[in-house]
Amino acid sequence: MLVLNKFRAWLGILLCVIAGFCPILKVPIKGNWNLYQSDARLFLITYAIIAISVLFLFIRKVGAFRFMSFVMAIWYVLAVVAVYFTANNYTKYGFANKLIGKVVHFQWGWIVLLVGVIFMLFSAKRGEKITA
């Protein structure tokens, strides 16, 4: 039987929602970019996963919420890798890619998203059925 810690689940979801508006990348001329400015598809897919997780939390499907937490964790890893490779392979010229890769830096928004995903992951756990 799965037991859900609702406080951790809601805190994880809240942190994931907030992380979408935190600075994700620091671009030298344009400033800080959030998730939407770095890639709109990445932003929409992330919020779709969060919305489905909220739906499962509302209808009390703990197994489905746990599955969506794993999906969100895998999506986080894929998003970090995608943004990293996009920053390092932005043009078809090797010199320009090395230069762009050195000046574009990750910001603290990724940490907020990671903490939210961790809270979501560890909110559902196996527990024993309580009988009176």
mmCIF file of N, CA and C in Angstrom:
data_model
loop_
_atom_site.group_PDB
_atom_site.id
_atom_site.type_symbol
_atom_site.label_atom_id
_atom_site.label_comp_id
_atom_site.label_asym_id
_atom_site.label_seq_id
_atom_site.Cartn_x
_atom_site.Cartn_y
_atom_site.Cartn_z
ATOM 1 N N MET A 1 0.847 -1.175 0.000
ATOM 2 C CA MET A 1 0.000 0.000 0.000
ATOM 3 C C MET A 1 0.893 1.240 0.000
ATOM 4 N N LEU A 2 0.552 2.204 -0.823
ATOM 5 C CA LEU A 2 1.315 3.441 -0.901
ATOM 6 C C LEU A 2 0.729 4.483 0.041
ATOM 7 N N VAL A 3 1.613 5.164 0.744
ATOM 8 C CA VAL A 3 1.209 6.223 1.660
ATOM 9 C C VAL A 3 1.767 7.529 1.112
ATOM 10 N N LEU A 4 0.925 8.549 1.067
ATOM 11 C CA LEU A 4 1.325 9.830 0.498
ATOM 12 C C LEU A 4 1.451 10.876 1.596
ATOM 13 N N ASN A 5 2.600 11.542 1.628
ATOM 14 C CA ASN A 5 2.784 12.691 2.500
ATOM 15 C C ASN A 5 2.358 13.917 1.688
ATOM 16 N N LYS A 6 1.167 14.421 1.959
ATOM 17 C CA LYS A 6 0.599 15.499 1.144
ATOM 18 C C LYS A 6 1.404 16.789 1.242
ATOM 19 N N PHE A 7 1.967 17.070 2.403
ATOM 20 C CA PHE A 7 2.755 18.295 2.542
ATOM 21 C C PHE A 7 3.953 18.270 1.605
ATOM 22 N N ARG A 8 4.677 17.145 1.582
ATOM 23 C CA ARG A 8 5.825 17.035 0.676
ATOM 24 C C ARG A 8 5.385 17.107 -0.781
ATOM 25 N N ALA A 9 4.270 16.471 -1.094
ATOM 26 C CA ALA A 9 3.787 16.470 -2.480
ATOM 27 C C ALA A 9 3.435 17.885 -2.932
ATOM 28 N N TRP A 10 2.671 18.611 -2.120
ATOM 29 C CA TRP A 10 2.287 19.977 -2.496
ATOM 30 C C TRP A 10 3.492 20.911 -2.520
ATOM 31 N N LEU A 11 4.434 20.717 -1.568
ATOM 32 C CA LEU A 11 5.639 21.546 -1.562
ATOM 33 C C LEU A 11 6.469 21.284 -2.816
ATOM 34 N N GLY A 12 6.591 20.025 -3.226
ATOM 35 C CA GLY A 12 7.321 19.694 -4.441
ATOM 36 C C GLY A 12 6.684 20.295 -5.679
ATOM 37 N N ILE A 13 5.364 20.215 -5.757
ATOM 38 C CA ILE A 13 4.662 20.796 -6.898
ATOM 39 C C ILE A 13 4.816 22.309 -6.918
ATOM 40 N N LEU A 14 4.687 22.929 -5.758
ATOM 41 C CA LEU A 14 4.851 24.385 -5.670
ATOM 42 C C LEU A 14 6.254 24.815 -6.084
ATOM 43 N N LEU A 15 7.272 24.089 -5.636
ATOM 44 C CA LEU A 15 8.644 24.420 -6.024
ATOM 45 C C LEU A 15 8.871 24.219 -7.521
ATOM 46 N N CYS A 16 8.270 23.195 -8.094
ATOM 47 C CA CYS A 16 8.409 22.980 -9.536
ATOM 48 C C CYS A 16 7.735 24.095 -10.332
ATOM 49 N N VAL A 17 6.586 24.569 -9.849
ATOM 50 C CA VAL A 17 5.902 25.675 -10.530
ATOM 51 C C VAL A 17 6.720 26.956 -10.415
ATOM 52 N N ILE A 18 7.251 27.223 -9.239
ATOM 53 C CA ILE A 18 8.061 28.431 -9.030
ATOM 54 C C ILE A 18 9.345 28.367 -9.861
ATOM 55 N N ALA A 19 9.930 27.174 -9.991
ATOM 56 C CA ALA A 19 11.199 27.030 -10.707
ATOM 57 C C ALA A 19 11.079 27.396 -12.182
ATOM 58 N N GLY A 20 9.893 27.281 -12.743
ATOM 59 C CA GLY A 20 9.720 27.662 -14.140
ATOM 60 C C GLY A 20 9.921 29.140 -14.392
ATOM 61 N N PHE A 21 9.782 29.948 -13.349
ATOM 62 C CA PHE A 21 9.952 31.393 -13.482
ATOM 63 C C PHE A 21 11.250 31.906 -12.870
ATOM 64 N N CYS A 22 12.047 31.008 -12.299
ATOM 65 C CA CYS A 22 13.354 31.376 -11.755
ATOM 66 C C CYS A 22 14.368 31.434 -12.893
ATOM 67 N N PRO A 23 15.479 32.134 -12.689
ATOM 68 C CA PRO A 23 16.497 32.171 -13.747
ATOM 69 C C PRO A 23 17.122 30.797 -13.965
ATOM 70 N N ILE A 24 17.105 30.339 -15.187
ATOM 71 C CA ILE A 24 17.648 29.035 -15.550
ATOM 72 C C ILE A 24 19.021 29.191 -16.207
ATOM 73 N N LEU A 25 19.144 30.160 -17.089
ATOM 74 C CA LEU A 25 20.397 30.412 -17.801
ATOM 75 C C LEU A 25 20.791 31.870 -17.672
ATOM 76 N N LYS A 26 22.092 32.112 -17.638
ATOM 77 C CA LYS A 26 22.593 33.480 -17.680
ATOM 78 C C LYS A 26 23.261 33.679 -19.034
ATOM 79 N N VAL A 27 22.623 34.515 -19.839
ATOM 80 C CA VAL A 27 23.124 34.837 -21.168
ATOM 81 C C VAL A 27 23.735 36.232 -21.077
ATOM 82 N N PRO A 28 24.970 36.429 -21.543
ATOM 83 C CA PRO A 28 25.690 37.685 -21.287
ATOM 84 C C PRO A 28 24.977 38.965 -21.714
ATOM 85 N N ILE A 29 24.476 39.053 -22.917
ATOM 86 C CA ILE A 29 23.901 40.308 -23.391
ATOM 87 C C ILE A 29 22.445 40.442 -22.978
ATOM 88 N N LYS A 30 21.697 39.361 -23.029
ATOM 89 C CA LYS A 30 20.264 39.418 -22.754
ATOM 90 C C LYS A 30 19.916 39.290 -21.285
ATOM 91 N N GLY A 31 20.795 38.817 -20.450
ATOM 92 C CA GLY A 31 20.514 38.674 -19.018
ATOM 93 C C GLY A 31 20.090 37.267 -18.658
ATOM 94 N N ASN A 32 19.275 37.155 -17.610
ATOM 95 C CA ASN A 32 18.825 35.855 -17.129
ATOM 96 C C ASN A 32 17.601 35.389 -17.902
ATOM 97 N N TRP A 33 17.601 34.106 -18.241
ATOM 98 C CA TRP A 33 16.476 33.499 -18.933
ATOM 99 C C TRP A 33 15.807 32.500 -18.011
ATOM 100 N N ASN A 34 14.468 32.489 -18.019
ATOM 101 C CA ASN A 34 13.756 31.459 -17.279
ATOM 102 C C ASN A 34 13.495 30.288 -18.227
ATOM 103 N N LEU A 35 12.711 29.328 -17.775
ATOM 104 C CA LEU A 35 12.484 28.119 -18.567
ATOM 105 C C LEU A 35 11.756 28.423 -19.872
ATOM 106 N N TYR A 36 10.816 29.357 -19.841
ATOM 107 C CA TYR A 36 10.062 29.700 -21.049
ATOM 108 C C TYR A 36 10.949 30.383 -22.084
ATOM 109 N N GLN A 37 11.842 31.246 -21.640
ATOM 110 C CA GLN A 37 12.704 31.963 -22.578
ATOM 111 C C GLN A 37 13.786 31.067 -23.166
ATOM 112 N N SER A 38 14.204 30.050 -22.412
ATOM 113 C CA SER A 38 15.237 29.160 -22.950
ATOM 114 C C SER A 38 14.649 28.204 -23.993
ATOM 115 N N ASP A 39 13.462 27.660 -23.734
ATOM 116 C CA ASP A 39 12.807 26.783 -24.705
ATOM 117 C C ASP A 39 11.334 26.677 -24.331
ATOM 118 N N ALA A 40 10.462 27.153 -25.193
ATOM 119 C CA ALA A 40 9.026 27.176 -24.895
ATOM 120 C C ALA A 40 8.436 25.772 -24.829
ATOM 121 N N ARG A 41 8.907 24.860 -25.679
ATOM 122 C CA ARG A 41 8.393 23.479 -25.633
ATOM 123 C C ARG A 41 8.771 22.799 -24.331
ATOM 124 N N LEU A 42 9.967 23.040 -23.872
ATOM 125 C CA LEU A 42 10.422 22.501 -22.589
ATOM 126 C C LEU A 42 9.540 23.008 -21.451
ATOM 127 N N PHE A 43 9.215 24.277 -21.490
ATOM 128 C CA PHE A 43 8.343 24.901 -20.489
ATOM 129 C C PHE A 43 6.955 24.267 -20.512
ATOM 130 N N LEU A 44 6.364 24.122 -21.694
ATOM 131 C CA LEU A 44 5.008 23.586 -21.801
ATOM 132 C C LEU A 44 4.927 22.115 -21.391
ATOM 133 N N ILE A 45 5.907 21.329 -21.771
ATOM 134 C CA ILE A 45 5.905 19.920 -21.384
ATOM 135 C C ILE A 45 6.100 19.783 -19.872
ATOM 136 N N THR A 46 6.961 20.609 -19.288
ATOM 137 C CA THR A 46 7.176 20.579 -17.841
ATOM 138 C C THR A 46 5.895 20.915 -17.098
ATOM 139 N N TYR A 47 5.208 21.944 -17.528
ATOM 140 C CA TYR A 47 3.973 22.317 -16.846
ATOM 141 C C TYR A 47 2.832 21.337 -17.132
ATOM 142 N N ALA A 48 2.866 20.652 -18.258
ATOM 143 C CA ALA A 48 1.874 19.608 -18.511
ATOM 144 C C ALA A 48 2.075 18.432 -17.546
ATOM 145 N N ILE A 49 3.316 18.060 -17.309
ATOM 146 C CA ILE A 49 3.609 16.991 -16.349
ATOM 147 C C ILE A 49 3.180 17.412 -14.949
ATOM 148 N N ILE A 50 3.438 18.655 -14.587
ATOM 149 C CA ILE A 50 3.023 19.153 -13.268
ATOM 150 C C ILE A 50 1.499 19.162 -13.158
ATOM 151 N N ALA A 51 0.804 19.582 -14.218
ATOM 152 C CA ALA A 51 -0.666 19.628 -14.183
ATOM 153 C C ALA A 51 -1.262 18.229 -14.044
ATOM 154 N N ILE A 52 -0.698 17.256 -14.742
ATOM 155 C CA ILE A 52 -1.186 15.888 -14.611
ATOM 156 C C ILE A 52 -0.918 15.359 -13.207
ATOM 157 N N SER A 53 0.217 15.727 -12.635
ATOM 158 C CA SER A 53 0.529 15.321 -11.259
ATOM 159 C C SER A 53 -0.466 15.918 -10.276
ATOM 160 N N VAL A 54 -0.824 17.172 -10.470
ATOM 161 C CA VAL A 54 -1.821 17.817 -9.606
ATOM 162 C C VAL A 54 -3.173 17.132 -9.758
ATOM 163 N N LEU A 55 -3.536 16.765 -10.978
ATOM 164 C CA LEU A 55 -4.788 16.058 -11.202
ATOM 165 C C LEU A 55 -4.809 14.734 -10.435
ATOM 166 N N PHE A 56 -3.733 13.970 -10.524
ATOM 167 C CA PHE A 56 -3.668 12.702 -9.795
ATOM 168 C C PHE A 56 -3.663 12.916 -8.283
ATOM 169 N N LEU A 57 -3.107 14.009 -7.841
ATOM 170 C CA LEU A 57 -3.117 14.317 -6.407
ATOM 171 C C LEU A 57 -4.531 14.659 -5.950
ATOM 172 N N PHE A 58 -5.277 15.373 -6.788
ATOM 173 C CA PHE A 58 -6.657 15.727 -6.442
ATOM 174 C C PHE A 58 -7.579 14.513 -6.405
ATOM 175 N N ILE A 59 -7.401 13.594 -7.342
ATOM 176 C CA ILE A 59 -8.281 12.429 -7.363
ATOM 177 C C ILE A 59 -7.733 11.278 -6.512
ATOM 178 N N ARG A 60 -6.670 11.521 -5.800
ATOM 179 C CA ARG A 60 -6.080 10.599 -4.819
ATOM 180 C C ARG A 60 -5.627 9.286 -5.426
ATOM 181 N N LYS A 61 -4.981 9.370 -6.542
ATOM 182 C CA LYS A 61 -4.363 8.202 -7.175
ATOM 183 C C LYS A 61 -2.866 8.245 -6.859
ATOM 184 N N VAL A 62 -2.497 7.646 -5.740
ATOM 185 C CA VAL A 62 -1.116 7.741 -5.250
ATOM 186 C C VAL A 62 -0.152 7.027 -6.185
ATOM 187 N N GLY A 63 -0.547 5.885 -6.725
ATOM 188 C CA GLY A 63 0.318 5.165 -7.656
ATOM 189 C C GLY A 63 0.590 5.962 -8.920
ATOM 190 N N ALA A 64 -0.439 6.606 -9.432
ATOM 191 C CA ALA A 64 -0.272 7.426 -10.629
ATOM 192 C C ALA A 64 0.568 8.670 -10.325
ATOM 193 N N PHE A 65 0.369 9.249 -9.127
ATOM 194 C CA PHE A 65 1.192 10.398 -8.740
ATOM 195 C C PHE A 65 2.653 9.993 -8.608
ATOM 196 N N ARG A 66 2.894 8.828 -8.047
ATOM 197 C CA ARG A 66 4.276 8.345 -7.909
ATOM 198 C C ARG A 66 4.899 8.136 -9.288
ATOM 199 N N PHE A 67 4.126 7.569 -10.225
ATOM 200 C CA PHE A 67 4.607 7.386 -11.590
ATOM 201 C C PHE A 67 4.947 8.728 -12.233
ATOM 202 N N MET A 68 4.067 9.721 -12.057
ATOM 203 C CA MET A 68 4.333 11.047 -12.635
ATOM 204 C C MET A 68 5.542 11.712 -11.970
ATOM 205 N N SER A 69 5.797 11.383 -10.723
ATOM 206 C CA SER A 69 7.001 11.895 -10.061
ATOM 207 C C SER A 69 8.252 11.323 -10.716
ATOM 208 N N PHE A 70 8.215 10.035 -11.051
ATOM 209 C CA PHE A 70 9.338 9.427 -11.765
ATOM 210 C C PHE A 70 9.482 10.025 -13.164
ATOM 211 N N VAL A 71 8.351 10.275 -13.825
ATOM 212 C CA VAL A 71 8.385 10.912 -15.143
ATOM 213 C C VAL A 71 9.006 12.307 -15.035
ATOM 214 N N MET A 72 8.638 13.040 -13.989
ATOM 215 C CA MET A 72 9.192 14.388 -13.786
ATOM 216 C C MET A 72 10.690 14.327 -13.515
ATOM 217 N N ALA A 73 11.147 13.321 -12.772
ATOM 218 C CA ALA A 73 12.582 13.177 -12.504
ATOM 219 C C ALA A 73 13.345 12.876 -13.791
ATOM 220 N N ILE A 74 12.797 11.990 -14.616
ATOM 221 C CA ILE A 74 13.447 11.685 -15.892
ATOM 222 C C ILE A 74 13.419 12.910 -16.798
ATOM 223 N N TRP A 75 12.308 13.637 -16.788
ATOM 224 C CA TRP A 75 12.201 14.849 -17.607
ATOM 225 C C TRP A 75 13.191 15.909 -17.151
ATOM 226 N N TYR A 76 13.432 16.013 -15.842
ATOM 227 C CA TYR A 76 14.413 16.970 -15.329
ATOM 228 C C TYR A 76 15.803 16.662 -15.884
ATOM 229 N N VAL A 77 16.188 15.397 -15.842
ATOM 230 C CA VAL A 77 17.505 15.011 -16.352
ATOM 231 C C VAL A 77 17.596 15.295 -17.852
ATOM 232 N N LEU A 78 16.556 14.940 -18.600
ATOM 233 C CA LEU A 78 16.555 15.210 -20.035
ATOM 234 C C LEU A 78 16.601 16.708 -20.336
ATOM 235 N N ALA A 79 15.912 17.512 -19.531
ATOM 236 C CA ALA A 79 15.902 18.963 -19.750
ATOM 237 C C ALA A 79 17.278 19.568 -19.498
ATOM 238 N N VAL A 80 17.939 19.135 -18.437
ATOM 239 C CA VAL A 80 19.284 19.650 -18.154
ATOM 240 C C VAL A 80 20.239 19.280 -19.284
ATOM 241 N N VAL A 81 20.169 18.042 -19.735
ATOM 242 C CA VAL A 81 21.038 17.601 -20.828
ATOM 243 C C VAL A 81 20.712 18.356 -22.119
ATOM 244 N N ALA A 82 19.429 18.552 -22.400
ATOM 245 C CA ALA A 82 19.037 19.262 -23.621
ATOM 246 C C ALA A 82 19.504 20.712 -23.608
ATOM 247 N N VAL A 83 19.336 21.389 -22.482
ATOM 248 C CA VAL A 83 19.772 22.784 -22.399
ATOM 249 C C VAL A 83 21.289 22.873 -22.481
ATOM 250 N N TYR A 84 21.990 21.928 -21.864
ATOM 251 C CA TYR A 84 23.457 21.919 -21.920
ATOM 252 C C TYR A 84 23.945 21.750 -23.359
ATOM 253 N N PHE A 85 23.376 20.773 -24.074
ATOM 254 C CA PHE A 85 23.811 20.548 -25.448
ATOM 255 C C PHE A 85 23.364 21.665 -26.380
ATOM 256 N N THR A 86 22.240 22.280 -26.103
ATOM 257 C CA THR A 86 21.804 23.419 -26.912
ATOM 258 C C THR A 86 22.761 24.593 -26.740
ATOM 259 N N ALA A 87 23.206 24.818 -25.507
ATOM 260 C CA ALA A 87 24.132 25.924 -25.258
ATOM 261 C C ALA A 87 25.503 25.653 -25.876
ATOM 262 N N ASN A 88 25.916 24.389 -25.922
ATOM 263 C CA ASN A 88 27.244 24.070 -26.446
ATOM 264 C C ASN A 88 27.257 23.756 -27.936
ATOM 265 N N ASN A 89 26.120 23.570 -28.560
ATOM 266 C CA ASN A 89 26.036 23.308 -30.000
ATOM 267 C C ASN A 89 25.027 24.249 -30.637
ATOM 268 N N TYR A 90 25.167 25.520 -30.376
ATOM 269 C CA TYR A 90 24.188 26.497 -30.828
ATOM 270 C C TYR A 90 24.347 26.811 -32.316
ATOM 271 N N THR A 91 25.558 26.825 -32.802
ATOM 272 C CA THR A 91 25.809 27.121 -34.217
ATOM 273 C C THR A 91 26.514 25.934 -34.856
ATOM 274 N N LYS A 92 26.765 26.035 -36.158
ATOM 275 C CA LYS A 92 27.475 24.953 -36.828
ATOM 276 C C LYS A 92 28.992 25.172 -36.839
ATOM 277 N N TYR A 93 29.441 26.242 -36.216
ATOM 278 C CA TYR A 93 30.870 26.553 -36.175
ATOM 279 C C TYR A 93 31.441 26.155 -34.824
ATOM 280 N N GLY A 94 32.535 25.392 -34.828
ATOM 281 C CA GLY A 94 33.129 24.887 -33.591
ATOM 282 C C GLY A 94 33.646 25.984 -32.677
ATOM 283 N N PHE A 95 34.293 27.003 -33.249
ATOM 284 C CA PHE A 95 34.827 28.086 -32.425
ATOM 285 C C PHE A 95 33.707 28.850 -31.726
ATOM 286 N N ALA A 96 32.642 29.130 -32.449
ATOM 287 C CA ALA A 96 31.517 29.857 -31.855
ATOM 288 C C ALA A 96 30.835 29.014 -30.776
ATOM 289 N N ASN A 97 30.739 27.709 -30.985
ATOM 290 C CA ASN A 97 30.132 26.845 -29.969
ATOM 291 C C ASN A 97 30.933 26.849 -28.682
ATOM 292 N N LYS A 98 32.264 26.797 -28.798
ATOM 293 C CA LYS A 98 33.106 26.825 -27.603
ATOM 294 C C LYS A 98 32.975 28.161 -26.875
ATOM 295 N N LEU A 99 32.880 29.236 -27.640
ATOM 296 C CA LEU A 99 32.738 30.556 -27.034
ATOM 297 C C LEU A 99 31.381 30.710 -26.344
ATOM 298 N N ILE A 100 30.319 30.292 -27.000
ATOM 299 C CA ILE A 100 28.981 30.375 -26.409
ATOM 300 C C ILE A 100 28.879 29.459 -25.196
ATOM 301 N N GLY A 101 29.467 28.269 -25.289
ATOM 302 C CA GLY A 101 29.438 27.336 -24.167
ATOM 303 C C GLY A 101 30.129 27.865 -22.933
ATOM 304 N N LYS A 102 31.131 28.726 -23.131
ATOM 305 C CA LYS A 102 31.857 29.285 -21.985
ATOM 306 C C LYS A 102 31.143 30.474 -21.353
ATOM 307 N N VAL A 103 30.350 31.203 -22.121
ATOM 308 C CA VAL A 103 29.728 32.410 -21.577
ATOM 309 C C VAL A 103 28.303 32.195 -21.093
ATOM 310 N N VAL A 104 27.633 31.122 -21.529
ATOM 311 C CA VAL A 104 26.286 30.813 -21.062
ATOM 312 C C VAL A 104 26.407 29.909 -19.842
ATOM 313 N N HIS A 105 25.828 30.345 -18.721
ATOM 314 C CA HIS A 105 25.968 29.608 -17.461
ATOM 315 C C HIS A 105 24.605 29.207 -16.918
ATOM 316 N N PHE A 106 24.592 28.060 -16.233
ATOM 317 C CA PHE A 106 23.390 27.619 -15.551
ATOM 318 C C PHE A 106 23.181 28.466 -14.302
ATOM 319 N N GLN A 107 21.933 28.719 -13.956
ATOM 320 C CA GLN A 107 21.592 29.524 -12.785
ATOM 321 C C GLN A 107 20.931 28.660 -11.722
ATOM 322 N N TRP A 108 20.494 29.278 -10.643
ATOM 323 C CA TRP A 108 19.970 28.573 -9.477
ATOM 324 C C TRP A 108 18.560 28.026 -9.664
ATOM 325 N N GLY A 109 17.899 28.335 -10.746
ATOM 326 C CA GLY A 109 16.555 27.800 -11.000
ATOM 327 C C GLY A 109 16.541 26.288 -11.150
ATOM 328 N N TRP A 110 17.638 25.732 -11.659
ATOM 329 C CA TRP A 110 17.731 24.281 -11.784
ATOM 330 C C TRP A 110 17.733 23.606 -10.415
ATOM 331 N N ILE A 111 18.339 24.247 -9.438
ATOM 332 C CA ILE A 111 18.379 23.672 -8.085
ATOM 333 C C ILE A 111 16.983 23.671 -7.476
ATOM 334 N N VAL A 112 16.229 24.749 -7.677
ATOM 335 C CA VAL A 112 14.862 24.817 -7.159
ATOM 336 C C VAL A 112 14.009 23.723 -7.798
ATOM 337 N N LEU A 113 14.167 23.523 -9.103
ATOM 338 C CA LEU A 113 13.423 22.471 -9.790
ATOM 339 C C LEU A 113 13.829 21.090 -9.284
ATOM 340 N N LEU A 114 15.117 20.886 -9.042
ATOM 341 C CA LEU A 114 15.591 19.603 -8.525
ATOM 342 C C LEU A 114 15.034 19.320 -7.134
ATOM 343 N N VAL A 115 15.006 20.321 -6.274
ATOM 344 C CA VAL A 115 14.458 20.134 -4.926
ATOM 345 C C VAL A 115 12.966 19.807 -5.007
ATOM 346 N N GLY A 116 12.241 20.471 -5.893
ATOM 347 C CA GLY A 116 10.826 20.170 -6.084
ATOM 348 C C GLY A 116 10.604 18.747 -6.562
ATOM 349 N N VAL A 117 11.428 18.287 -7.492
ATOM 350 C CA VAL A 117 11.316 16.922 -8.001
ATOM 351 C C VAL A 117 11.637 15.917 -6.898
ATOM 352 N N ILE A 118 12.636 16.205 -6.089
ATOM 353 C CA ILE A 118 12.997 15.305 -4.981
ATOM 354 C C ILE A 118 11.867 15.225 -3.967
ATOM 355 N N PHE A 119 11.249 16.360 -3.650
ATOM 356 C CA PHE A 119 10.106 16.337 -2.738
ATOM 357 C C PHE A 119 8.962 15.506 -3.315
ATOM 358 N N MET A 120 8.721 15.643 -4.624
ATOM 359 C CA MET A 120 7.670 14.850 -5.251
ATOM 360 C C MET A 120 8.003 13.357 -5.213
ATOM 361 N N LEU A 121 9.268 13.031 -5.462
ATOM 362 C CA LEU A 121 9.669 11.625 -5.474
ATOM 363 C C LEU A 121 9.511 10.961 -4.109
ATOM 364 N N PHE A 122 9.899 11.684 -3.064
ATOM 365 C CA PHE A 122 9.886 11.090 -1.733
ATOM 366 C C PHE A 122 8.602 11.363 -0.958
ATOM 367 N N SER A 123 7.568 11.843 -1.623
ATOM 368 C CA SER A 123 6.295 12.060 -0.933
ATOM 369 C C SER A 123 5.461 10.788 -0.879
ATOM 370 N N ALA A 124 5.663 9.879 -1.809
ATOM 371 C CA ALA A 124 4.923 8.615 -1.807
ATOM 372 C C ALA A 124 5.881 7.496 -1.447
ATOM 373 N N LYS A 125 5.487 6.669 -0.484
ATOM 374 C CA LYS A 125 6.337 5.554 -0.085
ATOM 375 C C LYS A 125 5.458 4.367 0.264
ATOM 376 N N ARG A 126 6.085 3.240 0.308
ATOM 377 C CA ARG A 126 5.370 2.018 0.697
ATOM 378 C C ARG A 126 5.197 2.027 2.206
ATOM 379 N N GLY A 127 4.007 1.685 2.638
ATOM 380 C CA GLY A 127 3.715 1.620 4.062
ATOM 381 C C GLY A 127 2.824 0.438 4.352
ATOM 382 N N GLU A 128 2.734 0.112 5.599
ATOM 383 C CA GLU A 128 1.894 -1.004 5.988
ATOM 384 C C GLU A 128 0.487 -0.514 6.257
ATOM 385 N N LYS A 129 -0.464 -1.384 6.001
ATOM 386 C CA LYS A 129 -1.857 -1.050 6.230
ATOM 387 C C LYS A 129 -2.123 -1.033 7.731
ATOM 388 N N ILE A 130 -2.727 0.043 8.195
ATOM 389 C CA ILE A 130 -3.008 0.190 9.623
ATOM 390 C C ILE A 130 -4.354 -0.436 9.915
ATOM 391 N N THR A 131 -4.362 -1.403 10.813
ATOM 392 C CA THR A 131 -5.607 -2.026 11.206
ATOM 393 C C THR A 131 -5.827 -1.795 12.692
ATOM 394 N N ALA A 132 -7.050 -1.517 13.040
ATOM 395 C CA ALA A 132 -7.342 -1.206 14.443
ATOM 396 C C ALA A 132 -7.736 -2.444 15.209
#
